[in-house]
Short mmCIF file of C-alpha atoms and ligand atoms in Angstrom, two decimals:
data_model
loop_
_atom_site.label_atom_id
_atom_site.label_comp_id
_atom_site.label_asym_id
_atom_site.label_seq_id
_atom_site.Cartn_x
_atom_site.Cartn_y
_atom_site.Cartn_z
CA MET A 166 -0.20 0.18 -0.18
CA THR A 167 0.90 3.66 -0.48
CA ILE A 168 -0.55 7.10 -0.10
CA ALA A 169 -1.23 9.48 -3.08
CA ALA A 170 1.13 12.16 -3.14
CA ALA A 171 -1.95 14.76 -2.86
CA ASP A 172 -3.18 12.88 0.39
CA PHE A 173 0.55 12.90 1.68
CA ALA A 174 0.55 16.83 0.78
CA LYS A 175 -2.31 17.62 2.60
CA ARG A 176 -1.81 15.63 5.70
CA LEU A 177 1.47 17.85 5.84
CA ASP A 178 -0.09 20.67 5.11
CA GLN A 179 -2.53 19.93 7.98
CA THR A 180 -0.15 19.05 10.78
CA ALA A 181 1.97 22.34 9.53
CA GLU A 182 -1.09 24.86 9.79
CA ASP A 183 -2.26 22.96 13.18
CA THR A 184 1.27 23.65 14.41
CA GLU A 185 1.21 27.27 13.72
CA ARG A 186 -1.84 27.70 15.46
CA LEU A 187 -0.35 25.81 18.90
CA LEU A 188 2.73 27.73 18.48
CA ALA A 189 0.95 30.83 17.89
CA GLU A 190 -0.97 30.01 21.27
CA LEU A 191 1.90 28.87 23.26
CA LEU A 192 4.08 32.14 22.42
CA SER A 193 1.29 34.50 22.97
CA ASP A 194 1.31 37.35 25.49
CA THR A 195 -1.00 35.69 28.03
CA LEU A 196 1.19 34.99 30.98
CA LEU A 197 1.18 31.04 32.57
CA PRO A 198 0.95 30.36 36.35
CA ASP A 199 4.40 31.81 38.27
CA GLU A 200 5.34 33.60 34.94
CA ILE A 201 5.78 37.09 36.29
CA ALA A 202 5.95 39.26 32.55
CA ARG A 203 6.65 38.40 29.11
CA PRO A 204 8.87 40.61 27.49
CA LYS A 205 7.85 42.62 24.12
CA ARG A 206 11.15 42.20 22.72
CA LEU A 207 11.86 38.81 23.67
CA MET A 208 8.69 37.36 22.48
CA ASP A 209 8.28 39.34 19.23
CA ALA A 210 12.41 37.92 18.77
CA MET A 211 10.35 34.09 19.56
CA ARG A 212 7.76 34.69 16.99
CA TYR A 213 9.76 35.84 14.41
CA SER A 214 11.64 32.61 14.24
CA SER A 215 8.93 30.20 14.93
CA LEU A 216 5.86 31.39 12.95
CA GLY A 217 5.54 31.57 9.69
CA GLY A 218 7.76 29.33 7.79
CA GLY A 219 9.55 25.98 8.06
CA LYS A 220 7.88 22.11 6.71
CA ARG A 221 7.24 21.13 10.26
CA LEU A 222 8.28 18.04 9.58
CA ARG A 223 9.08 17.06 13.07
CA PRO A 224 6.11 17.90 14.47
CA PHE A 225 4.58 15.73 11.58
CA LEU A 226 6.67 13.03 12.72
CA VAL A 227 5.21 12.92 16.25
CA SER A 228 1.98 13.25 14.85
CA GLU A 229 2.29 10.41 12.00
CA SER A 230 4.31 8.04 14.69
CA ALA A 231 1.47 8.92 17.29
CA ALA A 232 -1.59 8.33 14.87
CA VAL A 233 -0.09 4.48 14.43
CA PHE A 234 -0.63 4.19 17.95
CA GLY A 235 -4.19 5.87 18.01
CA VAL A 236 -2.89 8.96 20.09
CA PRO A 237 -5.33 11.56 20.53
CA ARG A 238 -4.12 14.43 17.88
CA GLU A 239 -4.36 17.54 20.39
CA ALA A 240 -1.44 15.63 22.52
CA ALA A 241 0.81 14.54 19.99
CA LEU A 242 0.76 18.03 17.93
CA LEU A 243 1.60 19.18 21.66
CA ALA A 244 4.46 17.01 21.51
CA GLY A 245 5.47 17.73 18.32
CA ALA A 246 5.47 21.93 19.35
CA ALA A 247 7.90 21.25 22.13
CA LEU A 248 9.88 19.28 19.35
CA GLU A 249 9.90 22.20 16.79
CA CYS A 250 10.50 24.91 19.56
CA ILE A 251 13.36 23.00 20.28
CA HIS A 252 14.67 23.13 16.25
CA CYS A 253 13.56 26.97 15.75
CA TYR A 254 16.28 27.46 18.91
CA SER A 255 18.63 25.48 17.32
CA LEU A 256 18.29 27.21 13.93
CA ILE A 257 18.68 31.28 15.79
CA HIS A 258 21.79 29.65 17.42
CA ASP A 259 23.41 28.04 14.68
CA ASP A 260 22.97 31.31 12.66
CA LEU A 261 25.25 33.19 14.89
CA PRO A 262 28.24 35.18 14.16
CA ALA A 263 29.96 32.55 16.45
CA MET A 264 28.54 29.59 14.76
CA ASP A 265 27.58 29.39 11.11
CA ASN A 266 27.35 33.31 10.24
CA SER A 267 24.10 32.96 8.57
CA ASP A 268 22.20 35.87 6.98
CA LEU A 269 19.22 34.29 5.21
CA ARG A 270 17.08 31.78 7.01
CA ARG A 271 14.15 30.08 5.26
CA GLY A 272 14.20 33.11 3.17
CA ARG A 273 14.28 36.01 5.62
CA PRO A 274 16.68 37.70 7.70
CA THR A 275 18.04 35.72 10.25
CA LEU A 276 16.68 36.52 13.79
CA HIS A 277 20.35 38.32 14.85
CA LYS A 278 20.63 40.58 11.42
CA LYS A 279 16.67 41.55 12.30
CA THR A 280 17.62 42.40 16.05
CA ASP A 281 21.02 41.76 17.18
CA ASP A 282 22.95 38.86 18.99
CA ALA A 283 21.95 39.40 22.70
CA THR A 284 17.94 39.14 21.72
CA ALA A 285 19.05 36.31 18.81
CA ILE A 286 20.33 34.34 21.76
CA LEU A 287 17.99 34.89 24.54
CA ALA A 288 15.12 34.20 21.79
CA GLY A 289 16.97 30.58 21.51
CA ASP A 290 16.78 30.06 25.20
CA GLY A 291 13.66 31.09 25.57
CA LEU A 292 12.23 28.59 23.08
CA LEU A 293 14.95 25.90 24.03
CA THR A 294 12.98 26.09 27.82
CA LEU A 295 9.48 26.54 26.56
CA ALA A 296 9.70 23.01 24.98
CA PHE A 297 10.70 21.81 28.06
CA ASP A 298 7.54 23.14 29.66
CA ILE A 299 5.51 21.95 26.88
CA ILE A 300 6.37 18.47 26.99
CA SER A 301 5.84 18.18 30.56
CA ARG A 302 2.58 19.56 30.41
CA ASP A 303 -0.80 17.43 31.80
CA GLU A 304 -2.19 17.49 28.62
CA ILE A 305 0.58 16.02 26.61
CA HIS A 306 -0.53 12.23 28.79
CA PRO A 307 -2.18 11.74 31.81
CA ASP A 308 0.72 9.23 32.99
CA PRO A 309 3.53 11.01 34.60
CA LYS A 310 5.63 8.08 33.47
CA VAL A 311 4.91 8.70 29.99
CA ARG A 312 5.69 12.53 30.26
CA LEU A 313 8.33 11.73 32.28
CA LEU A 314 10.39 9.47 29.37
CA LEU A 315 9.17 11.86 26.74
CA THR A 316 10.81 14.82 28.60
CA ARG A 317 13.90 12.84 29.24
CA ALA A 318 14.12 11.51 25.81
CA LEU A 319 13.68 15.44 24.67
CA ALA A 320 16.96 16.13 26.31
CA ARG A 321 18.49 13.38 25.11
CA ALA A 322 18.07 14.41 21.75
CA SER A 323 18.84 18.08 22.07
CA GLY A 324 21.75 17.99 24.97
CA LEU A 325 25.47 17.31 24.98
CA GLY A 326 24.96 13.50 23.43
CA GLY A 327 22.63 14.57 20.52
CA MET A 328 22.50 17.61 18.82
CA VAL A 329 24.50 20.04 20.82
CA GLY A 330 27.20 17.53 20.88
CA GLY A 331 26.96 16.83 17.29
CA GLN A 332 27.24 20.81 16.91
CA ILE A 333 30.32 21.13 18.54
CA LEU A 334 32.00 18.28 17.02
CA ASP A 335 30.99 19.79 13.21
CA LEU A 336 32.83 23.09 14.72
CA ALA A 337 35.96 21.08 15.55
CA GLY A 338 35.71 19.51 11.93
CA GLU A 339 35.71 22.88 10.52
CA GLY A 340 38.90 23.82 12.50
CA ARG A 341 37.17 26.15 14.50
CA PHE A 342 39.25 25.36 17.97
CA GLY A 343 42.67 24.66 16.31
CA ASP A 344 43.59 22.10 13.79
CA ARG A 345 40.68 20.47 11.86
CA GLU A 346 39.56 17.38 14.09
CA PRO A 347 38.86 14.23 11.94
CA VAL A 348 34.68 14.26 11.20
CA ASP A 349 33.02 10.26 11.53
CA VAL A 350 30.39 12.01 9.09
CA ALA A 351 27.62 9.63 10.14
CA ARG A 352 28.16 9.68 13.88
CA LEU A 353 27.99 13.79 13.46
CA GLN A 354 24.99 13.57 11.19
CA GLN A 355 23.49 11.02 14.00
CA MET A 356 23.79 13.62 16.70
CA LYS A 357 23.89 17.18 14.94
CA THR A 358 20.68 16.41 12.55
CA GLY A 359 19.22 12.95 13.42
CA ALA A 360 18.94 12.95 17.00
CA LEU A 361 15.60 15.16 16.99
CA LEU A 362 14.51 13.74 13.28
CA ARG A 363 14.67 10.41 15.55
CA TYR A 364 13.12 12.11 18.47
CA GLY A 365 9.88 12.66 16.36
CA CYS A 366 9.56 9.09 15.59
CA ILE A 367 10.42 7.28 19.13
CA ALA A 368 7.90 10.22 20.76
CA GLY A 369 4.76 8.33 18.95
CA ALA A 370 6.05 5.27 20.47
CA ILE A 371 6.47 6.78 23.94
CA LEU A 372 3.09 8.34 23.80
CA GLY A 373 0.97 5.50 22.83
CA GLN A 374 2.73 2.78 25.18
CA GLY A 375 4.04 0.75 22.35
CA SER A 376 5.69 -2.53 22.58
CA PRO A 377 9.37 -2.80 23.02
CA LYS A 378 9.43 -4.03 19.29
CA GLU A 379 6.96 -1.48 18.18
CA TYR A 380 9.35 1.09 19.70
CA GLN A 381 12.62 -0.51 18.21
CA ALA A 382 10.63 -0.16 14.97
CA LEU A 383 10.41 3.46 15.17
CA ASP A 384 13.97 4.08 16.42
CA ASP A 385 15.26 1.90 13.58
CA TYR A 386 12.69 3.92 10.79
CA GLY A 387 13.92 7.33 12.88
CA ARG A 388 17.64 6.47 12.28
CA ALA A 389 17.32 5.83 8.72
CA LEU A 390 15.04 9.15 7.94
CA GLY A 391 17.43 11.23 9.79
CA GLU A 392 20.67 9.77 7.50
CA ALA A 393 18.43 10.14 4.57
CA PHE A 394 17.70 13.63 5.59
CA GLN A 395 20.97 14.53 5.94
CA ILE A 396 22.22 12.81 2.71
CA ALA A 397 19.57 15.38 1.12
CA ASP A 398 20.83 18.20 3.06
CA ASP A 399 24.32 17.67 1.67
CA LEU A 400 23.21 16.88 -1.91
CA LEU A 401 20.87 20.16 -1.86
CA ASP A 402 24.21 21.81 -0.91
CA VAL A 403 25.78 20.72 -4.20
CA GLU A 404 22.61 20.45 -6.45
CA GLY A 405 19.92 22.85 -4.94
CA ASP A 406 18.49 25.99 -5.87
CA ALA A 407 18.93 29.05 -3.23
CA ALA A 408 15.52 30.67 -4.42
CA ALA A 409 14.10 27.23 -2.98
CA LEU A 410 16.26 26.51 -0.66
CA GLY A 411 15.70 30.29 1.42
CA LYS A 412 19.57 30.47 1.99
CA PRO A 413 22.84 30.25 -0.65
CA ALA A 414 23.97 26.85 -1.47
CA GLY A 415 27.52 25.63 -1.41
CA ALA A 416 27.78 26.51 2.22
CA ASP A 417 29.69 23.24 2.63
CA ALA A 418 32.08 23.74 0.31
CA ALA A 419 33.22 26.76 1.05
CA LEU A 420 33.86 26.13 4.58
CA GLY A 421 35.73 23.05 3.41
CA LYS A 422 33.40 20.39 5.20
CA THR A 423 33.35 16.98 5.15
CA THR A 424 30.02 15.68 4.51
CA PHE A 425 27.94 12.59 3.17
CA VAL A 426 28.94 13.70 -0.39
CA THR A 427 32.44 14.68 0.13
CA GLN A 428 33.09 10.94 1.23
CA LEU A 429 31.06 9.14 -0.70
CA GLY A 430 30.18 11.35 -3.69
CA ILE A 431 27.39 12.04 -5.90
CA ASP A 432 25.96 8.63 -6.98
CA GLY A 433 27.53 7.15 -3.66
CA ALA A 434 25.16 9.47 -1.37
CA LYS A 435 21.84 9.24 -3.64
CA GLN A 436 22.53 5.11 -3.36
CA ARG A 437 22.75 5.54 -0.07
CA VAL A 438 19.93 7.15 0.20
CA ARG A 439 18.28 4.64 -1.49
CA ASN A 440 19.39 2.07 0.70
CA LEU A 441 18.08 4.09 3.68
CA LEU A 442 14.75 4.13 2.26
CA ALA A 443 14.50 0.48 2.37
CA ARG A 444 15.76 0.04 5.35
CA GLY A 445 13.24 2.27 6.99
CA ASP A 446 10.49 0.87 5.03
CA ALA A 447 11.91 -2.60 6.54
CA ALA A 448 11.39 -1.12 10.31
CA LEU A 449 7.90 0.00 9.70
CA SER A 450 6.79 -3.60 7.91
CA ILE A 451 5.50 -4.40 12.04
CA PHE A 452 2.72 -1.51 11.30
CA GLY A 453 1.35 -3.04 7.97
CA ALA A 454 -1.06 -0.10 6.39
CA LYS A 455 -0.44 1.82 9.34
CA GLY A 456 2.97 2.92 8.69
CA ASP A 457 1.97 4.03 4.93
CA VAL A 458 2.23 7.58 5.79
CA LEU A 459 5.54 7.21 7.57
CA ARG A 460 6.70 5.33 4.65
CA ALA A 461 6.08 8.26 2.36
CA THR A 462 7.65 10.99 4.88
CA SER A 463 11.39 9.14 4.15
CA ARG A 464 10.11 9.60 0.18
CA PHE A 465 9.33 13.06 0.84
CA VAL A 466 12.41 13.94 2.91
CA ALA A 467 14.75 12.41 0.67
CA GLU A 468 13.47 14.36 -3.01
CA ARG A 469 12.85 17.68 -0.95
CA LYS A 470 13.90 20.57 -2.62
CA ASN A 471 14.56 22.57 0.27
C1 GRG B 45 23.12 25.64 17.79
C2 GRG B 45 22.82 24.01 19.72
C3 GRG B 45 22.92 24.02 18.35
C4 GRG B 45 22.27 23.27 17.28
C5 GRG B 45 22.47 23.53 15.95
C6 GRG B 45 20.72 21.38 13.39
C7 GRG B 45 21.86 22.19 13.95
C8 GRG B 45 22.58 22.41 15.21
C9 GRG B 45 21.93 23.54 12.96
C10 GRG B 45 21.26 23.21 12.03
C11 GRG B 45 21.88 23.58 10.87
C12 GRG B 45 21.60 23.13 9.86
C13 GRG B 45 21.02 24.44 8.73
C14 GRG B 45 21.56 21.98 9.11
C15 GRG B 45 21.11 21.31 8.23
C16 GRG B 45 20.06 20.48 8.37
C17 GRG B 45 19.04 21.13 9.02
C18 GRG B 45 18.52 20.89 10.18
C19 GRG B 45 18.34 21.45 7.99
C20 GRG B 45 16.79 22.65 8.70
O1 GRG B 45 15.96 21.73 8.64
P1 GRG B 45 14.28 21.82 8.06
O2 GRG B 45 14.68 21.35 6.94
O3 GRG B 45 14.20 23.09 8.32
O4 GRG B 45 13.40 21.05 8.41
P2 GRG B 45 12.62 23.97 8.15
O5 GRG B 45 13.07 25.40 7.62
O6 GRG B 45 11.91 23.26 7.11
O7 GRG B 45 12.48 23.95 9.86
#
């Protein structure tokens, strides 16, 4: 079974729309208990970088992996919004002069260009901490054990052994702290970009209280999808179109980065993506037709133009 391209696009758009609505609510001026004030400059900056852009792929992974288990959609969307807050924070900080020093993101000036470095750092910090507020909320799941598992897994995906750790390995590989350090591209990817994407997939199994086999299946699928995403990103940097990307292409080559494409060549990288798609499909076989949307998601990730 496969899902028609139009149906897939509709589902993706619906989740993007629902996530946008939810993020706008979460980033409103309304104070939560124990909050003292929501400063306007900070809120405007957080909204600028979180609303009105992005494919919302990570929330989509959460909602579709949760749908496999029949989890209520509003709970999955809330968990997806928490993950998207982490993603948006990472983009803000990654764009800073001390990191990638980028001027454009999602086709608009990066936050520090629009405002200033201090505001961008604090907006990133605000989104990072808001994510943990959201993921620990009662509405996510009635069982506090489930909320704890989701929260801990989010910390591990985002933190020192996940995305943040991957970012420092990436900078070390660029020679930012002295001589260029050797890069294990697959491990770097698994940490820097893969960990959040994998979280999107295992979050469904945690929310749905899946069996160990079901959790493992989504874990395997999430790892394959994460690697395919990164290879597609590396290919886009070589073959992509700046207008579609919303940022200049060729950034990796300019920095002399080791990527899947520099290691495997263009054809080798494309073959690896095909192998990863097959690996993802095999992992999902346990779910039968319920895995169709996730199967289509790997194709979307591999074939995306931005
Ligand atoms: C600064 C702690 C810290 C971490 C940054 C993930 C990361 C680490 C930086 C992102 C840099 C980057 C552009 C990596 C390429 C892959 C990637 C994450 C692309 C953007 O993700 P998409 O395509 O973006 O899902 P949208 O805009 O659709 O949300």
